[in-house]
Coordinates of C-alpha atoms and ligand atoms in Angstrom, one line a residue:
M101 CA -0.3 0.4 0.1
N102 CA 1.3 3.3 -1.0
L103 CA 0.9 5.7 2.4
D104 CA 3.0 8.7 0.8
T105 CA 0.2 11.4 1.9
N106 CA 0.6 9.2 6.1
K107 CA 4.2 10.5 5.3
E108 CA 4.8 13.5 4.5
L109 CA 1.7 15.0 7.3
S110 CA 3.7 12.8 9.3
R111 CA 6.6 14.8 7.9
I112 CA 5.0 18.7 8.6
F113 CA 4.4 17.5 12.1
K114 CA 7.5 16.6 13.1
D115 CA 8.8 20.4 11.8
M116 CA 6.0 22.0 13.8
S117 CA 7.4 20.1 16.4
D118 CA 11.0 21.4 15.5
I119 CA 9.2 25.0 14.6
Y120 CA 7.3 24.7 18.2
L121 CA 10.4 23.0 20.3
F122 CA 13.0 26.4 18.9
R123 CA 10.3 29.1 20.1
G124 CA 11.3 27.8 23.2
A125 CA 9.1 27.2 26.4
D126 CA 5.7 28.8 26.2
D127 CA 5.8 26.3 23.3
R128 CA 6.8 23.9 24.6
F129 CA 3.9 21.4 24.8
R130 CA 3.0 21.8 21.7
S131 CA 6.5 20.5 20.3
L132 CA 5.9 17.8 22.4
A133 CA 2.0 16.9 21.1
Y134 CA 2.8 17.4 17.8
G135 CA 5.9 15.4 17.7
K136 CA 4.2 12.0 18.7
A137 CA 1.6 13.4 16.2
S138 CA 4.1 13.0 13.9
K139 CA 5.8 9.2 15.5
V140 CA 1.2 8.3 15.8
V141 CA 0.8 9.1 11.9
D142 CA 3.9 7.3 10.9
S143 CA 2.6 4.4 12.3
L144 CA -0.2 4.0 10.4
P145 CA -1.2 0.9 9.2
E146 CA -3.7 3.0 6.6
D147 CA -4.0 5.8 4.5
I148 CA -4.3 8.8 6.7
S149 CA -8.2 9.4 4.3
V150 CA -9.2 6.3 5.7
Y151 CA -9.1 7.8 9.5
S152 CA -10.6 10.6 7.9
K153 CA -13.8 9.4 6.7
N154 CA -14.2 7.1 9.4
R155 CA -14.2 9.7 12.0
S156 CA -12.0 7.4 13.9
L157 CA -9.1 10.4 14.1
N158 CA -9.9 11.4 17.6
D159 CA -8.9 8.1 18.7
L160 CA -6.0 7.8 17.4
P161 CA -3.3 8.1 20.4
G162 CA -1.6 11.7 20.6
I163 CA -4.5 13.2 17.9
G164 CA -6.4 15.5 19.7
E165 CA -9.7 17.8 18.5
G166 CA -6.9 21.0 17.0
I167 CA -4.6 18.1 15.3
A168 CA -7.2 16.5 13.8
E169 CA -8.3 19.9 12.7
K170 CA -4.8 20.3 11.4
I171 CA -5.1 16.3 9.5
E172 CA -8.7 17.6 8.1
E173 CA -7.3 20.3 6.5
F174 CA -3.7 18.5 5.2
I175 CA -6.7 15.9 3.1
K176 CA -8.6 18.8 2.3
T177 CA -6.3 21.6 0.5
G178 CA -2.6 19.6 0.9
K179 CA -1.8 22.3 3.1
I180 CA -1.8 23.0 7.0
N181 CA -2.1 27.0 7.2
K182 CA -0.2 26.6 10.6
Y183 CA 2.5 25.3 9.5
E184 CA 3.6 28.0 7.0
Q185 CA 2.7 30.4 8.8
L186 CA 4.8 29.4 12.1
K187 CA 8.1 28.3 8.9
K188 CA 8.0 32.1 9.0
S189 CA 8.6 33.3 12.4
V190 CA 11.6 31.1 12.6
P191 CA 14.6 31.1 11.2
Y192 CA 13.5 28.3 8.8
E193 CA 17.1 27.0 7.6
L194 CA 19.0 26.7 11.1
L195 CA 16.2 24.0 12.3
D196 CA 18.0 20.9 11.3
L197 CA 20.2 21.7 12.9
M198 CA 18.8 21.3 16.5
E199 CA 19.9 18.0 16.6
I200 CA 23.2 17.9 16.2
R201 CA 25.0 18.4 19.4
G202 CA 26.0 21.8 20.9
F203 CA 23.4 23.5 18.6
G204 CA 20.6 23.3 20.8
P205 CA 17.2 25.5 20.4
Q206 CA 18.7 27.8 23.2
S207 CA 22.1 28.4 21.4
L208 CA 20.3 28.4 17.6
K209 CA 18.3 31.3 19.0
Q210 CA 20.9 33.4 20.9
I211 CA 23.2 33.4 18.0
H212 CA 20.1 34.4 15.8
K213 CA 19.0 37.3 18.2
E214 CA 22.7 38.3 19.0
L215 CA 24.2 38.2 15.5
K216 CA 21.5 38.5 13.5
I217 CA 22.2 35.2 12.1
S218 CA 19.8 32.9 10.2
T219 CA 21.4 31.0 7.4
K220 CA 23.5 28.3 7.4
Q221 CA 26.1 30.2 5.4
E222 CA 26.3 32.6 8.0
L223 CA 26.4 30.5 11.6
V224 CA 29.5 28.5 9.7
Q225 CA 31.0 31.5 9.1
A226 CA 30.9 32.9 12.1
L227 CA 32.2 29.9 13.7
Q228 CA 34.7 29.8 12.2
D229 CA 35.7 33.4 12.3
G230 CA 35.5 34.1 16.5
T231 CA 32.4 36.1 15.6
I232 CA 30.0 33.3 17.9
S233 CA 33.1 33.2 20.6
S234 CA 32.4 37.2 21.7
L235 CA 28.8 35.9 22.6
K236 CA 27.9 34.8 26.5
N237 CA 27.4 31.6 27.3
F238 CA 30.0 30.5 24.1
G239 CA 33.1 29.3 26.0
Q240 CA 36.9 27.9 23.3
K241 CA 35.0 24.2 24.4
K242 CA 31.9 24.9 23.9
V243 CA 32.3 26.2 19.7
E244 CA 34.7 23.8 19.6
N245 CA 31.7 20.9 20.6
M246 CA 30.0 22.5 17.5
L247 CA 32.6 22.5 15.0
R248 CA 33.4 19.3 15.4
G249 CA 29.3 18.2 15.7
L250 CA 28.9 20.3 12.6
K251 CA 31.4 18.4 10.9
L252 CA 29.9 15.7 11.7
H253 CA 26.9 16.9 10.2
K254 CA 27.8 17.5 6.8
A255 CA 29.2 13.8 6.6
I256 CA 25.7 12.9 6.2
E257 CA 24.3 16.2 4.3
D258 CA 26.3 15.8 1.0
R259 CA 24.9 12.4 1.0
M260 CA 21.8 10.1 2.2
L261 CA 21.0 7.5 4.7
L262 CA 21.4 4.1 2.5
W263 CA 17.7 4.1 4.0
D264 CA 16.0 7.1 2.1
A265 CA 18.1 6.1 -0.9
L266 CA 16.5 3.1 -1.0
E267 CA 13.5 4.2 -1.3
A268 CA 13.7 6.9 -4.3
G269 CA 15.7 4.5 -5.8
D270 CA 12.6 2.4 -6.1
K271 CA 10.9 5.0 -6.9
V272 CA 12.7 5.7 -9.2
V273 CA 12.8 1.9 -10.9
E274 CA 9.0 1.5 -10.6
W275 CA 8.3 4.9 -13.0
L276 CA 11.5 3.2 -15.7
K277 CA 9.5 -0.1 -14.7
Q278 CA 5.9 1.3 -16.5
I279 CA 7.4 1.5 -19.7
P280 CA 8.2 -1.8 -21.5
E281 CA 10.8 -0.5 -23.5
V282 CA 12.6 -0.9 -20.3
K283 CA 14.0 -4.6 -21.1
K284 CA 16.1 -4.8 -17.6
I285 CA 16.5 -2.8 -14.7
E286 CA 19.0 -2.5 -11.8
L287 CA 19.4 -0.4 -9.4
A288 CA 24.0 -0.1 -9.4
G289 CA 26.8 2.0 -7.6
S290 CA 27.3 2.5 -3.6
L291 CA 23.3 2.0 -3.5
R292 CA 23.9 -1.7 -4.9
R293 CA 26.9 -2.6 -2.8
K294 CA 24.3 -1.2 0.1
K295 CA 26.8 1.1 2.0
E296 CA 25.4 3.0 4.9
T297 CA 25.4 6.2 3.2
I298 CA 25.2 7.0 -0.5
G299 CA 26.4 9.8 -2.7
D300 CA 24.4 9.7 -6.1
I301 CA 21.9 6.9 -6.6
D302 CA 22.9 5.0 -9.7
V303 CA 20.4 3.6 -11.8
L304 CA 20.9 1.2 -14.9
V305 CA 18.3 0.2 -18.2
A306 CA 18.8 -1.9 -21.1
S307 CA 16.6 -1.7 -24.1
E308 CA 17.4 -1.4 -28.0
E309 CA 18.9 1.5 -29.5
K310 CA 15.9 3.2 -30.9
F311 CA 14.2 3.1 -28.0
R312 CA 16.6 5.0 -25.4
R313 CA 15.2 8.7 -25.9
K314 CA 12.2 7.2 -25.0
I315 CA 13.6 5.9 -21.8
I316 CA 15.1 9.5 -21.6
S317 CA 11.7 11.6 -22.2
H318 CA 10.1 9.7 -19.4
F319 CA 12.4 9.3 -17.3
T320 CA 12.7 13.1 -17.0
S321 CA 8.5 13.9 -17.5
S322 CA 8.4 12.8 -14.1
T323 CA 6.8 14.7 -11.5
M324 CA 9.8 13.4 -9.1
V325 CA 12.1 15.1 -11.5
E326 CA 13.6 19.1 -10.3
K327 CA 15.9 19.5 -12.5
I328 CA 17.8 17.9 -15.5
L329 CA 22.2 18.0 -14.4
V330 CA 23.0 16.4 -18.0
K331 CA 21.3 14.9 -20.7
G332 CA 23.0 12.8 -23.3
D333 CA 22.5 10.3 -25.4
T334 CA 22.8 6.4 -23.3
K335 CA 23.1 9.6 -19.9
V336 CA 21.3 11.5 -17.2
S337 CA 21.3 13.6 -14.8
I338 CA 18.8 14.7 -13.1
I339 CA 18.3 16.4 -8.9
L340 CA 15.7 14.4 -7.4
K341 CA 12.9 17.2 -5.4
E342 CA 11.9 15.1 -2.5
T343 CA 16.0 14.7 -1.5
G344 CA 17.3 17.4 -4.1
K345 CA 20.1 14.7 -4.0
Q346 CA 21.2 13.1 -8.1
V347 CA 20.4 10.6 -9.6
D348 CA 22.7 9.2 -12.9
L349 CA 20.3 6.6 -15.5
R350 CA 22.6 5.6 -18.0
I351 CA 20.7 2.8 -21.1
V352 CA 23.0 0.6 -22.7
N353 CA 22.5 -2.3 -24.5
E354 CA 21.3 -5.8 -24.1
D355 CA 24.6 -7.7 -25.1
E356 CA 26.3 -4.9 -22.8
W357 CA 24.0 -5.3 -19.9
G358 CA 26.8 -8.0 -17.6
S359 CA 29.2 -5.7 -18.7
A360 CA 27.9 -2.3 -17.5
L361 CA 26.7 -3.6 -14.0
Q362 CA 29.7 -4.6 -13.0
Y363 CA 31.2 -1.3 -14.0
F364 CA 28.8 0.6 -12.8
T365 CA 27.9 -1.5 -8.9
G366 CA 32.2 -0.9 -8.3
S367 CA 33.8 0.0 -6.3
K368 CA 36.0 1.9 -8.2
E369 CA 38.8 0.1 -6.0
H370 CA 37.1 -3.3 -6.4
N371 CA 36.8 -2.2 -10.5
I372 CA 40.3 -1.2 -10.9
H373 CA 42.0 -4.1 -8.6
L374 CA 40.0 -6.1 -11.3
R375 CA 41.1 -4.6 -14.2
T376 CA 44.6 -5.3 -13.6
I377 CA 44.3 -8.6 -12.7
A378 CA 42.3 -8.9 -16.3
K379 CA 45.7 -6.5 -17.6
E380 CA 47.7 -9.5 -16.3
R381 CA 45.8 -12.3 -18.2
G382 CA 45.8 -11.1 -21.0
Y383 CA 42.3 -9.1 -21.3
K384 CA 40.9 -5.9 -20.9
I385 CA 37.6 -4.8 -19.3
S386 CA 35.0 -1.6 -19.4
E387 CA 32.0 -1.2 -19.5
Y388 CA 31.9 -2.3 -22.5
G389 CA 32.6 -5.7 -22.3
I390 CA 35.4 -8.1 -21.6
F391 CA 37.9 -8.0 -24.4
H392 CA 41.0 -9.8 -25.9
I393 CA 43.7 -7.3 -25.9
K394 CA 46.1 -8.7 -28.9
N395 CA 43.4 -9.1 -31.2
E396 CA 40.4 -6.4 -29.1
K397 CA 38.2 -9.5 -29.6
K398 CA 34.8 -9.3 -27.5
I399 CA 34.5 -11.4 -25.5
A400 CA 31.4 -11.7 -23.5
G401 CA 29.8 -8.3 -22.1
S402 CA 24.9 -9.2 -21.0
T403 CA 25.9 -10.7 -17.4
E404 CA 28.2 -10.3 -15.1
E405 CA 29.3 -14.0 -13.8
E406 CA 30.9 -14.3 -17.8
I407 CA 32.7 -11.4 -16.6
Y408 CA 33.9 -12.6 -13.7
G409 CA 33.9 -16.3 -15.3
T410 CA 36.2 -15.5 -17.6
L411 CA 39.1 -14.5 -15.5
G412 CA 38.4 -17.8 -13.6
F413 CA 37.2 -16.5 -10.9
Q414 CA 33.4 -16.5 -8.7
I415 CA 30.9 -13.7 -8.7
M416 CA 30.8 -12.7 -5.4
P417 CA 27.5 -10.6 -4.2
P418 CA 28.0 -6.8 -4.8
E419 CA 27.4 -5.6 -0.8
M420 CA 31.6 -7.9 -0.6
R421 CA 32.7 -5.7 -3.4
E422 CA 35.0 -3.1 -1.7
D423 CA 38.6 -4.4 -2.7
R424 CA 38.7 -6.2 1.0
G425 CA 40.1 -9.9 0.1
E426 CA 37.0 -10.8 -2.0
I427 CA 38.9 -10.5 -5.1
E428 CA 41.2 -13.4 -3.7
L429 CA 38.6 -15.0 -2.8
A430 CA 37.3 -15.8 -5.1
S431 CA 39.8 -16.8 -7.2
R432 CA 40.2 -20.0 -4.9
N433 CA 36.3 -20.3 -5.6
Q434 CA 35.3 -19.6 -1.3
V435 CA 33.0 -16.6 -1.7
P436 CA 30.6 -17.6 0.9
T437 CA 26.9 -17.6 0.8
L438 CA 26.0 -14.5 2.7
I439 CA 23.0 -14.5 4.9
A440 CA 19.7 -13.4 3.4
L441 CA 16.5 -11.5 4.9
D442 CA 14.5 -15.1 4.8
D443 CA 17.0 -16.1 6.8
I444 CA 15.9 -14.1 10.4
R445 CA 14.1 -16.2 12.3
G446 CA 12.6 -13.5 15.4
D447 CA 12.9 -9.7 16.2
L448 CA 14.8 -9.4 19.3
H449 CA 14.4 -5.9 19.8
M450 CA 11.6 -3.6 19.6
H451 CA 9.9 -1.4 21.7
S452 CA 5.5 -0.9 22.4
V453 CA 3.6 1.7 24.2
W454 CA 4.8 0.1 28.0
S455 CA 7.7 2.5 27.3
D456 CA 8.0 4.9 24.1
G457 CA 6.4 2.7 21.6
M458 CA 3.9 3.1 19.4
N459 CA 2.0 0.6 19.1
T460 CA 0.4 -1.8 21.8
I461 CA 2.1 -5.9 22.8
E462 CA -1.3 -6.8 20.2
E463 CA -1.1 -4.5 17.6
L464 CA 2.7 -5.2 17.4
V465 CA 1.8 -8.9 17.1
K466 CA -0.9 -9.1 15.0
H467 CA 0.6 -6.9 12.4
I468 CA 4.1 -9.1 12.8
R469 CA 1.7 -12.6 13.1
K470 CA 0.4 -11.2 9.1
Y471 CA 3.0 -10.0 7.7
Y472 CA 6.9 -11.6 8.7
S473 CA 6.9 -14.6 9.3
Y474 CA 9.1 -14.9 12.4
E475 CA 9.5 -17.8 14.9
Y476 CA 10.0 -15.0 18.3
I477 CA 10.1 -12.0 19.3
A478 CA 11.6 -9.9 22.2
L479 CA 9.4 -7.8 23.8
T480 CA 12.5 -4.9 25.3
D481 CA 11.1 -2.2 26.6
H482 CA 12.6 0.6 28.1
S483 CA 14.5 0.5 32.0
K484 CA 13.4 3.6 34.8
S485 CA 16.3 5.6 33.8
S486 CA 15.4 6.0 30.7
R487 CA 13.2 8.8 32.3
I488 CA 12.3 10.0 28.7
A489 CA 11.5 7.2 27.1
N490 CA 8.8 6.7 29.8
G491 CA 10.8 3.3 31.1
M492 CA 9.6 0.2 33.2
D493 CA 10.6 -0.3 37.4
E494 CA 10.1 -3.4 38.4
K495 CA 6.4 -3.3 39.2
Q496 CA 6.0 -2.7 35.4
I497 CA 8.0 -5.2 34.0
L498 CA 6.5 -8.0 36.4
K499 CA 3.5 -6.8 34.8
Q500 CA 4.2 -6.8 31.6
I501 CA 5.7 -10.3 32.6
N502 CA 1.9 -11.3 33.4
E503 CA 0.3 -9.6 30.3
V504 CA 1.8 -11.1 28.0
G505 CA 2.0 -14.7 29.0
K506 CA -2.3 -13.4 28.4
V507 CA -1.2 -12.5 25.1
N508 CA 0.5 -15.7 24.4
K509 CA -2.1 -17.8 26.0
M510 CA -4.5 -16.2 22.9
L511 CA -1.7 -17.5 20.2
G512 CA -1.4 -20.3 21.9
V513 CA 2.2 -20.2 21.6
N514 CA 4.7 -19.0 23.1
F515 CA 5.9 -16.5 20.1
I516 CA 6.4 -13.4 22.2
K517 CA 9.7 -13.7 24.4
T518 CA 9.3 -10.9 27.5
G519 CA 13.1 -9.1 27.4
V520 CA 13.8 -5.2 28.2
E521 CA 15.9 -3.0 27.1
V522 CA 18.3 -2.1 30.5
D523 CA 20.2 1.0 30.7
I524 CA 24.1 0.4 32.0
L525 CA 24.8 3.5 34.2
A526 CA 27.6 5.3 34.3
D527 CA 29.4 2.8 36.7
G528 CA 28.6 -0.5 34.7
S529 CA 25.5 -1.3 36.5
L530 CA 22.0 -2.0 35.5
D531 CA 19.0 -0.6 36.2
I532 CA 16.7 -3.5 37.0
S533 CA 18.2 -5.8 39.2
D534 CA 19.3 -9.5 38.7
E535 CA 16.3 -10.5 40.6
I536 CA 14.0 -8.9 38.1
L537 CA 16.0 -10.3 34.9
S538 CA 16.4 -13.9 35.7
Q539 CA 12.8 -13.9 34.9
L540 CA 12.7 -12.5 31.4
D541 CA 13.8 -14.3 28.5
W542 CA 15.4 -12.1 26.8
V543 CA 18.5 -8.7 28.0
T544 CA 19.8 -5.9 25.6
A545 CA 21.8 -4.0 28.4
S546 CA 22.6 -0.5 26.2
I547 CA 23.6 2.7 26.7
H548 CA 22.0 5.5 27.0
S549 CA 23.7 8.2 29.2
N550 CA 27.2 10.3 29.5
F551 CA 28.1 9.2 26.5
N552 CA 31.5 11.5 26.7
R553 CA 33.9 9.6 28.8
D554 CA 35.3 6.3 27.9
V555 CA 32.6 3.4 28.0
T556 CA 34.7 0.6 27.7
K557 CA 34.6 -0.7 31.1
R558 CA 31.3 0.3 31.4
I559 CA 30.4 -2.3 28.8
I560 CA 33.0 -5.0 30.2
R561 CA 31.1 -5.3 33.0
A562 CA 27.0 -5.6 31.4
C563 CA 28.6 -8.2 29.5
E564 CA 29.8 -10.1 33.0
N565 CA 26.2 -10.1 33.8
K566 CA 25.1 -13.5 34.0
F567 CA 21.1 -12.1 32.6
V568 CA 22.9 -9.6 30.3
C569 CA 22.3 -11.6 26.4
C570 CA 23.3 -8.3 24.0
I571 CA 25.1 -5.4 24.1
G572 CA 22.3 -2.8 22.3
H573 CA 23.9 -0.3 19.8
P574 CA 27.2 -1.0 20.5
T575 CA 29.2 1.9 19.9
G576 CA 26.3 4.7 20.5
R577 CA 26.9 6.8 17.6
L578 CA 23.9 8.4 15.2
I579 CA 25.2 9.0 11.8
G580 CA 25.0 12.3 11.1
S581 CA 24.8 14.1 14.4
R582 CA 26.5 12.1 17.0
E583 CA 30.1 9.8 16.7
S584 CA 31.3 6.6 18.4
C585 CA 31.6 6.7 22.3
I586 CA 35.3 6.5 23.3
M587 CA 35.7 2.6 23.8
N588 CA 38.7 -0.2 23.3
I589 CA 36.7 -2.1 20.8
D590 CA 38.4 -4.6 20.4
M591 CA 38.6 -5.6 24.2
V592 CA 35.5 -5.1 24.6
M593 CA 35.0 -7.7 21.8
N594 CA 37.1 -10.0 23.6
V595 CA 34.7 -9.4 26.1
A596 CA 31.4 -10.0 24.7
K597 CA 32.9 -13.6 23.1
S598 CA 34.7 -14.4 25.9
T599 CA 31.7 -14.2 28.5
H600 CA 28.7 -15.3 25.9
T601 CA 27.0 -11.9 25.3
A602 CA 25.7 -11.5 21.7
L603 CA 26.5 -7.6 20.1
E604 CA 23.6 -6.1 17.8
I605 CA 23.5 -4.7 14.8
N606 CA 21.5 -2.4 15.2
A607 CA 18.7 -2.0 11.9
Q608 CA 17.9 2.0 12.5
P609 CA 18.4 4.1 9.1
T610 CA 21.0 6.2 12.0
R611 CA 22.1 4.2 13.8
M612 CA 23.9 1.0 11.6
D613 CA 25.7 0.3 14.7
L614 CA 27.6 -2.1 14.8
N615 CA 28.8 -1.2 11.0
D616 CA 30.2 -2.6 8.7
E617 CA 34.0 -3.0 9.8
W618 CA 33.4 -3.5 13.5
T619 CA 30.3 -6.6 11.8
M620 CA 33.6 -7.5 9.8
M621 CA 36.0 -7.6 12.9
A622 CA 33.6 -9.1 15.4
R623 CA 33.2 -12.2 12.9
K624 CA 36.0 -12.7 12.5
K625 CA 36.5 -13.0 16.3
G626 CA 34.0 -15.4 16.6
V627 CA 31.5 -12.9 18.4
E628 CA 27.7 -14.1 18.3
L629 CA 25.5 -10.8 16.4
V630 CA 22.2 -10.4 16.5
I631 CA 20.0 -8.7 14.3
S632 CA 17.6 -6.3 15.8
T633 CA 15.6 -3.0 14.4
D634 CA 14.6 -1.4 17.8
S635 CA 11.3 -0.6 16.7
H636 CA 9.4 2.1 18.1
S637 CA 6.1 1.7 15.7
L638 CA 5.2 -1.4 13.1
S639 CA 6.3 0.0 9.5
N640 CA 10.3 -0.1 11.6
L641 CA 10.6 -3.3 11.4
N642 CA 11.0 -3.2 8.2
F643 CA 14.4 -2.0 9.1
M644 CA 15.4 -5.9 9.5
K645 CA 17.1 -5.6 6.1
L646 CA 19.6 -2.3 6.3
G647 CA 21.1 -4.7 9.0
V648 CA 21.1 -7.1 6.6
Y649 CA 23.2 -5.6 4.4
I650 CA 25.0 -4.6 7.4
A651 CA 25.9 -8.0 8.2
R652 CA 26.6 -9.1 4.5
R653 CA 28.5 -6.5 4.0
A654 CA 30.8 -8.1 6.6
W655 CA 31.0 -10.9 5.0
C656 CA 28.1 -12.7 7.7
T657 CA 27.2 -16.2 6.4
K658 CA 23.9 -17.0 8.3
N659 CA 25.6 -19.1 11.1
N660 CA 26.8 -16.4 12.5
I661 CA 23.8 -14.8 12.9
L662 CA 22.3 -15.7 16.0
N663 CA 18.9 -14.8 15.5
T664 CA 18.8 -17.4 12.2
K665 CA 18.7 -20.1 15.0
S666 CA 15.4 -21.5 16.2
W667 CA 14.5 -19.9 20.2
K668 CA 15.8 -23.7 21.7
E669 CA 19.1 -22.8 20.3
I670 CA 19.0 -19.1 21.5
E671 CA 18.0 -20.7 24.8
L672 CA 21.2 -22.9 24.7
F673 CA 23.5 -19.6 24.1
R674 CA 21.9 -18.1 27.7
E675 CA 22.2 -21.3 29.7
R676 CA 25.6 -21.7 28.2
K677 CA 26.6 -18.4 29.6
L678 CA 24.7 -18.3 32.8
K679 CA 27.4 -21.8 33.9
H680 CA 29.9 -19.9 32.3
I681 CA 29.5 -17.2 34.7
E682 CA 28.7 -19.7 37.0
L683 CA 31.6 -21.1 37.3
L684 CA 34.5 -18.0 37.2
Ligands
DGT285 P1 29.2 7.1 -3.7 O1 28.0 7.2 -5.1 O2 30.2 8.1 -3.8 O3 27.9 6.3 -2.8 O4 29.6 6.2 -4.1 P2 29.4 4.9 -6.1 O5 30.1 3.5 -5.5 O6 27.6 4.6 -6.1 O7 30.1 6.0 -7.3 P3 29.7 6.9 -8.8 O8 28.6 6.9 -8.6 O9 30.8 7.9 -8.8 O10 30.3 5.8 -9.2 C1 28.9 4.8 -9.4 C2 30.4 3.5 -10.7 O11 31.0 3.7 -10.9 C3 30.8 3.3 -9.0 O12 30.7 2.6 -7.8 C4 32.4 2.2 -10.2 C5 31.4 3.1 -11.3 N1 33.3 4.3 -11.1 C6 32.9 5.5 -11.4 N2 34.1 5.9 -11.4 C7 34.6 4.9 -12.0 C8 36.3 5.4 -12.1 O13 36.6 6.2 -12.0 N3 36.7 4.0 -12.7 C9 36.4 3.0 -12.5 N4 37.0 1.8 -12.4 N5 34.7 2.8 -12.1 C10 34.5 3.7 -11.0
CA286 CA1 26.5 6.5 -6.8
CA287 CA1 26.7 8.3 -9.7
ZN288 ZN1 18.5 1.9 22.6

């Protein structure tokens, strides 16, 4: 189903929430209300107009009368007047900086008011030339922090998150597939290799030469297109309206499909390495095919397998093509069968209304049983120290265990495993007692506070708790807004391994934590890994594939990932840890 309206509305509400947050004290309540509404709308399983038609908008959690009116207005007119007004009341361009450390609403407001700054460019300038240091409360340390935050933000501002790029790329592919002259189509470049951020979206099409023009004009006529950058016979580059990001479309003949796909998938480093080997063996590879150097005769080009095969290599999944040793592996016929989405048998990290999730336990379960073929899930709401996330205390955990029992009974299977995402406190202790933890099926321990000091000891102490099964989002980084915590990751992994504690590959689009490189390191060390969505709403459950992509980029097979196994095997994993720690 197409939920574009919900998404757009959710985005507007998030914007309104940010604007109110910027405006400050008096609007704090409104900011929270619109923030909640944004999440609620995004998590709806059906188009918002359905709820308007059957007059159930008011029944949705977090949607009061005022917000319901705005929704009606949006459905009718495609706009919200109040939103347009609000935008004019603030330096709108500065608002997306608010998520960066050091750029809170207070700071931005002061900068805006006292220096009359309202664009990012002016702000960066003032930071660099020292103007900002002249303000009260902007000492050297604060300014240094802001500069670092800005650098992180820059890295993602010019690129896209993988999740956003996949969504945009899929739309482009769908649009192009509408015309039958498109014989073959595939996303290429970093998007096909599933890198965590994407510079531009590369799309490859095969067609008969005479249809190229038609395909190009079909492409550029799409309402998705903001502006055309380059328009040639075989290549067009455009800017997308929604994201402002670039798409490169290339059209080739069908007998060049394999060589073009190989070439434009990259990575550049992989290609260069491959080409060097080809040359040594008397071949030349280009986007047009593979040729004998001697007589320039073309040997092949229509499939990727032929290109690799001619050199005596196995083909390998795009996620591996980063020149990290995959070519050597392929030459020895040792390319592993990487984990696939279908191998995942359960999701072990998700939140419900019992903490900061959007859905009730029943809603989650109903949805998962309908759309996923999982054998189990673990409910891991936050614990009490996560106050903003409305974390559970011991009493609530016991109550939830009871509730889960009831729902499982209703289902007739032990589908829901009880659990918690327990906070690792500043000294490495947990904020829930062992007595309670021992009653849960699955315990993930995570750091949600005090990121700034070295966290190695804290994580190690958490690993040493016999009831902790997994460390959640182990490095704590947020792509574009927060660096990894300072930690000795080598030591953490060794302890995780020796204490039989799993490390999480958190699949949230801005987390992707562990990332591909850390996951590769964990795999090599034999650390147990779990891929989880950390869902806070129904749509978040889809993030699982992002986690699988990370694992694939780290060359993981399904044996490296714990939640490809049956619940029985996961219980054995837990028992091994219990026995091991008790022996110490
Ligand atoms: P991105 O867009 O920065 O996320 O990364 P890519 O890998 O998508 O890079 P892009 O869009 O510049 O080029 C797409 C593919 O085309 C790239 O992965 C490999 C191929 N390619 C581009 N430039 C070169 C080059 O100079 N030499 C070789 N061998 N391949 C190239
Ligand atoms: Ca690209
Ligand atoms: Ca490109
Ligand atoms: Zn967390």
